[in-house]
Coordinates of C-alpha atoms in Angstrom, one line a residue:
M52 CA -19.3 94.8 -105.9
R53 CA -23.2 95.6 -106.7
G54 CA -25.0 97.8 -104.2
R55 CA -27.5 101.0 -104.0
D56 CA -25.9 104.5 -104.5
E57 CA -26.2 106.5 -101.3
D58 CA -27.1 109.5 -103.1
T59 CA -29.1 108.9 -106.1
G60 CA -30.7 105.4 -104.7
E61 CA -29.7 103.4 -108.1
F62 CA -28.2 100.2 -107.9
R63 CA -24.2 100.5 -108.9
G64 CA -22.8 98.0 -111.4
T65 CA -19.4 96.3 -111.1
S66 CA -16.7 98.0 -113.3
R67 CA -15.2 96.0 -115.8
S68 CA -11.9 96.3 -114.3
Q69 CA -13.5 94.9 -111.1
Q70 CA -15.2 92.1 -112.7
R71 CA -11.9 91.1 -114.6
R72 CA -9.8 91.1 -111.0
E73 CA -12.7 88.8 -109.5
A74 CA -12.8 86.4 -112.4
L75 CA -9.0 86.1 -112.4
E76 CA -9.4 85.1 -108.5
I77 CA -11.9 82.5 -109.0
F78 CA -9.8 81.1 -112.2
D79 CA -6.9 80.9 -109.6
L80 CA -8.9 79.4 -106.8
G81 CA -10.2 77.0 -109.3
E82 CA -6.5 76.2 -110.0
K83 CA -5.6 75.5 -106.2
L84 CA -8.5 73.2 -105.9
V85 CA -7.2 71.1 -108.8
A86 CA -3.9 70.8 -107.5
L87 CA -5.5 69.0 -104.1
T88 CA -5.4 65.5 -103.5
P89 CA -8.7 63.9 -103.5
A90 CA -8.4 63.5 -99.7
Q91 CA -7.6 67.5 -98.9
L92 CA -10.5 68.4 -101.7
A93 CA -12.7 66.4 -99.4
K94 CA -12.0 68.5 -96.1
L95 CA -13.3 71.6 -98.2
P96 CA -16.7 72.8 -98.2
V97 CA -16.7 72.6 -102.2
P98 CA -20.6 72.5 -103.7
E99 CA -21.2 68.9 -105.2
S100 CA -21.7 70.4 -108.6
L101 CA -18.4 71.6 -108.8
I102 CA -16.7 68.4 -107.9
P103 CA -17.0 66.9 -111.7
H104 CA -15.6 69.9 -113.1
I105 CA -12.3 69.1 -110.7
E106 CA -12.1 65.9 -111.4
E107 CA -12.2 66.7 -115.3
S108 CA -9.5 69.3 -114.9
K109 CA -7.2 66.8 -113.1
R110 CA -8.2 64.3 -115.8
I111 CA -7.0 66.8 -118.9
T112 CA -3.1 66.6 -119.4
S113 CA -2.7 68.6 -122.5
H114 CA -1.7 72.1 -121.4
I115 CA -4.2 74.4 -123.8
A116 CA -7.0 71.8 -122.8
H117 CA -6.3 71.7 -119.2
K118 CA -6.6 75.5 -119.3
R119 CA -9.6 75.8 -121.3
Q120 CA -11.3 73.2 -118.8
L121 CA -9.9 75.4 -115.6
A122 CA -11.8 78.3 -117.2
F123 CA -15.0 76.3 -117.6
L124 CA -14.1 75.2 -114.2
A125 CA -14.0 79.0 -113.2
K126 CA -17.3 80.0 -115.0
H127 CA -19.4 77.6 -112.7
M128 CA -17.5 78.8 -109.8
R129 CA -18.6 82.4 -111.0
R130 CA -22.4 80.8 -110.5
E131 CA -21.6 80.5 -106.8
D132 CA -22.8 83.1 -104.0
D133 CA -20.0 85.2 -102.3
E134 CA -20.1 83.5 -99.1
T135 CA -19.7 79.7 -100.7
L136 CA -16.6 81.1 -102.2
A137 CA -15.2 83.0 -99.2
A138 CA -15.8 79.7 -97.0
I139 CA -13.8 78.0 -99.4
R140 CA -10.5 80.5 -99.6
D141 CA -10.8 80.5 -95.7
A142 CA -10.7 76.4 -95.7
L143 CA -8.0 76.4 -98.2
D144 CA -6.1 79.1 -96.2
A145 CA -6.5 77.0 -93.1
N146 CA -5.7 73.7 -94.7
S147 CA -2.3 75.2 -96.0
D148 CA -1.2 76.3 -92.8
T149 CA -2.0 72.5 -91.5
A150 CA -0.2 71.1 -94.4
R151 CA 2.9 73.6 -93.4
R152 CA 3.0 71.9 -90.1
E153 CA 2.9 68.8 -91.1
V154 CA 5.4 69.2 -93.6
A155 CA 7.7 70.8 -90.9
A156 CA 7.0 67.7 -88.9
T157 CA 7.9 65.2 -91.2
H158 CA 11.1 66.7 -91.8
R159 CA 11.6 66.7 -88.2
V160 CA 11.1 62.6 -88.2
E161 CA 13.3 62.4 -91.5
R162 CA 16.1 64.6 -89.3
W163 CA 15.9 62.3 -86.3
R164 CA 16.1 59.1 -88.6
E165 CA 19.4 60.6 -90.2
R166 CA 20.9 61.2 -87.1
L167 CA 20.2 58.3 -85.5
L168 CA 22.0 56.3 -88.6
A169 CA 25.1 58.6 -88.4
E170 CA 25.1 59.2 -84.6
N171 CA 24.0 55.7 -83.3
D172 CA 23.9 55.6 -79.8
V173 CA 24.4 59.6 -78.9
A174 CA 21.2 60.5 -81.3
L175 CA 19.2 57.6 -79.4
A176 CA 20.2 59.1 -76.0
E177 CA 19.1 62.7 -76.9
L178 CA 15.7 61.0 -78.4
L179 CA 14.8 59.2 -75.4
E180 CA 15.2 62.1 -73.5
A181 CA 13.0 64.1 -75.8
Y182 CA 10.4 61.1 -75.9
P183 CA 10.7 58.9 -72.9
A184 CA 8.1 56.7 -73.6
A185 CA 10.3 55.3 -76.6
D186 CA 11.1 52.1 -76.6
R187 CA 15.0 51.9 -76.7
Q188 CA 15.5 48.2 -77.8
Q189 CA 12.8 48.7 -80.6
L190 CA 14.3 51.8 -81.9
R191 CA 18.3 50.3 -81.6
Q192 CA 17.3 47.5 -83.4
L193 CA 15.8 49.4 -86.2
V194 CA 18.8 51.4 -86.5
R195 CA 21.3 48.4 -86.6
N196 CA 18.7 46.7 -89.6
A197 CA 18.2 50.0 -91.2
I198 CA 22.2 50.6 -91.4
H199 CA 22.6 46.8 -92.5
E200 CA 20.2 47.4 -95.1
R201 CA 22.2 50.7 -96.6
A202 CA 25.6 48.7 -96.3
K203 CA 24.2 45.6 -98.4
N204 CA 22.0 48.0 -100.6
K205 CA 19.0 45.6 -99.7
P206 CA 15.3 47.1 -99.4
P207 CA 14.9 49.4 -97.0
R208 CA 11.9 47.6 -94.4
A209 CA 13.8 48.8 -91.7
Y210 CA 14.7 52.4 -92.9
R211 CA 10.7 52.6 -93.4
E212 CA 9.9 51.1 -90.1
L213 CA 12.1 53.3 -88.3
F214 CA 10.4 56.6 -89.9
Q215 CA 7.0 54.9 -88.8
V216 CA 7.9 54.6 -85.3
L217 CA 9.4 57.7 -84.9
R218 CA 6.2 59.6 -86.5
E219 CA 4.4 57.8 -84.2
L220 CA 6.7 59.4 -81.2
S221 CA 6.2 62.5 -82.6
G222 CA 2.3 62.4 -82.6
Q223 CA 1.8 62.8 -86.1
T224 CA -0.9 60.6 -87.9
G225 CA -0.9 58.0 -90.5
E226 CA -3.7 60.3 -92.3
D227 CA -1.3 63.3 -91.9
A228 CA 2.0 61.7 -93.5
A229 CA -0.6 59.8 -96.3
A230 CA -1.7 63.7 -97.2
E231 CA 2.2 64.6 -97.5
T232 CA 3.4 61.4 -99.7
D233 CA 0.0 61.2 -101.8
D234 CA -16.9 76.6 -122.6
A235 CA -14.2 78.4 -123.7
D236 CA -16.4 81.4 -124.7
D237 CA -16.6 82.1 -121.2
A238 CA -13.1 81.6 -119.8
D239 CA -11.6 84.1 -117.7
I240 CA -8.0 84.6 -119.2
D241 CA -6.0 86.1 -121.7
S242 CA -5.0 83.6 -124.5
D243 CA -1.3 84.5 -124.6
D244 CA -1.4 83.9 -120.4
I245 CA -2.8 80.6 -121.2
D246 CA -0.1 79.6 -123.8
N247 CA 2.9 81.0 -121.4
A248 CA 1.6 80.2 -117.9
G249 CA 3.5 77.3 -116.5
P250 CA 2.3 74.9 -113.9
G251 CA 1.4 76.6 -110.6
T252 CA 2.1 80.1 -112.2
R253 CA -0.7 82.7 -111.0
V254 CA -2.4 84.4 -114.2
T255 CA -2.8 88.2 -113.7
A256 CA -5.0 90.4 -114.8
K257 CA -4.3 92.9 -117.7
A258 CA -5.2 96.3 -119.2
T259 CA -7.0 94.9 -122.0
T260 CA -10.0 92.7 -121.8
P261 CA -9.0 89.2 -121.7
Y262 CA -9.7 86.7 -124.8
F263 CA -12.6 84.4 -123.6
F264 CA -13.5 86.8 -120.9
D265 CA -17.0 87.5 -120.2
P266 CA -17.7 88.3 -116.7
E267 CA -21.4 87.7 -116.9

């Protein structure tokens, strides 16, 4: 980071290796933003000026063109102050923790549904003990209908409705569930990294100056 040298009083510049690390971290952050759904992105403190570049990165599907657009997004992100980027990272981390909890809750609901279909009244008794406010008759009828649908290879309407009822019992909201089912001159990364990195792969810094790299 930039700062004044305590001995000389002169301002220190950032080393090339540090610039490279910071640029790659921003590229990685941009990749995470592009991977979010619009609803998830709307919850983060992302400046409006970055939204069009994020949306364009989502639109481009060609591998190389996509990586170049991500680099262009990172270029614009580097123009933001440290506080803005830190706020985005913090919110993204918190959002990830929430998403993990939501996924775990969904898995619990799915396990209850499968147990009800496989064990019927035994599982229903345990469910009612865990959730006394549950409607026994409604659940029993949904289970019967779901079993019938499966046996007759019919559309899983009751199966889906059973999931909705169980999700409401667990306290998971519809919004939570929806979130789970729904210039290249200035780029930051080495051209080989661009070509070889697969989806979701984090590009790491190298000892040599990356192709396209311009930390200014």
